[in-house]
Amino acid sequence: MVGLSVGEKHFIQGGISQDLRLDCRKRLTYRPIYVETGIIPQAHGSARVRLGATDVIASVKAELGKPNALQPDKGKIAIFVDCSPTAAPMFEGRGGEELSTELSVALERCILGGKSGAGAGIDPTSLVVVEGKVCWDLYVDGLVISSDGNLLDALAAAIKAALSNTGIPKVDVAAEMTGDEQPEVNISDEEFLQFDTSGIPVIVTLTKVGKQYIVDATSEEESQMTSAVSVSVNRKGHVCGLTKRGGAGLDLSIILDMISVAKHVK
């Protein structure tokens, strides 16, 4: 947690109430966002996103696997986040493990939709090579290098950029097998298929400080929050997911207003 004096806390809260934050931003203004892709040659896709002093990396690895028996027409996608102990003091020990799990679950909920795949930003059927027998398994890894607030939004942006940078080798089925036999496949070294990332949503987190809420909160601002709502919105303005942090409850009218604001600032 960020250690602040009583005066500093009042200064942050007072500035937000007057729509003037410590770094001179207004309540609904983001810090400059810097995106760099293709930074990890060994990965099928990768990206680095910097949002102020928050710095995160996302990478994508693809492996051939077998579809789940209950979903034979869909590939598999998993998201894992690791918070480097050097990124912030609170990431040392179990604090980093708990936050890593929280971020991983929130990203899967917002980007991958429900367990059935409904609402997913990536069409899982596009990962199937041979129904019921061969599919692509995507492993999306996020790494927090430096933390100064708004990790969820930054990681979501990095994952979307990494997936847009991802090339999956073209696979040709050499021979169809019958029964439980696995088909023979040839993996191309020259031809790659790109992902359609247009359906992948962005995440906008609104952090409530006092009676106001802000976007892209810094660590100091997050230390003064009562609650935060992260809204996953796609390019059509449809809400794909919603997650809440903080113990304070929120009226339904406030949540609906937050969703409306998230659609506007995305």
mmCIF file of C-alpha atoms in Angstrom, residues 78-82 97-115 140 152 155 159 203 230 232 241-245:
data_model
loop_
_atom_site.group_PDB
_atom_site.id
_atom_site.type_symbol
_atom_site.label_atom_id
_atom_site.label_comp_id
_atom_site.label_asym_id
_atom_site.label_seq_id
_atom_site.Cartn_x
_atom_site.Cartn_y
_atom_site.Cartn_z
ATOM 1 C CA ALA A 78 -5.498 -19.385 -20.978
ATOM 2 C CA ILE A 79 -4.300 -16.117 -19.444
ATOM 3 C CA PHE A 80 -1.680 -15.977 -16.694
ATOM 4 C CA VAL A 81 -0.275 -12.875 -15.004
ATOM 5 C CA ASP A 82 2.926 -12.622 -12.994
ATOM 6 C CA GLU A 97 0.634 -14.159 -5.831
ATOM 7 C CA GLU A 98 -2.821 -13.020 -4.766
ATOM 8 C CA LEU A 99 -2.791 -10.025 -7.103
ATOM 9 C CA SER A 100 -1.531 -12.193 -9.987
ATOM 10 C CA THR A 101 -4.470 -14.562 -9.499
ATOM 11 C CA GLU A 102 -6.946 -11.678 -9.188
ATOM 12 C CA LEU A 103 -5.691 -10.061 -12.406
ATOM 13 C CA SER A 104 -5.658 -13.373 -14.317
ATOM 14 C CA VAL A 105 -9.263 -14.152 -13.354
ATOM 15 C CA ALA A 106 -10.451 -10.616 -14.178
ATOM 16 C CA LEU A 107 -8.746 -10.662 -17.598
ATOM 17 C CA GLU A 108 -10.188 -14.060 -18.494
ATOM 18 C CA ARG A 109 -13.660 -12.914 -17.438
ATOM 19 C CA CYS A 110 -13.455 -9.669 -19.410
ATOM 20 C CA ILE A 111 -11.650 -10.922 -22.532
ATOM 21 C CA LEU A 112 -12.607 -14.598 -22.853
ATOM 22 C CA GLY A 113 -16.266 -14.354 -21.774
ATOM 23 C CA GLY A 114 -18.060 -17.157 -19.949
ATOM 24 C CA LYS A 115 -17.007 -20.802 -19.643
ATOM 25 C CA VAL A 140 -1.173 -15.640 -22.945
ATOM 26 C CA LEU A 152 -5.863 -4.263 -15.385
ATOM 27 C CA LEU A 155 -2.517 -5.579 -19.183
ATOM 28 C CA ILE A 159 -2.759 -8.555 -24.486
ATOM 29 C CA ILE A 203 -11.023 -2.549 -20.314
ATOM 30 C CA SER A 230 -13.727 -2.444 -14.553
ATOM 31 C CA SER A 232 -14.931 -4.512 -20.752
ATOM 32 C CA GLY A 241 -17.617 -8.146 -18.925
ATOM 33 C CA LEU A 242 -17.728 -6.410 -15.565
ATOM 34 C CA THR A 243 -15.655 -6.845 -12.431
ATOM 35 C CA LYS A 244 -15.571 -4.933 -9.127
ATOM 36 C CA ARG A 245 -12.887 -4.392 -6.494
#
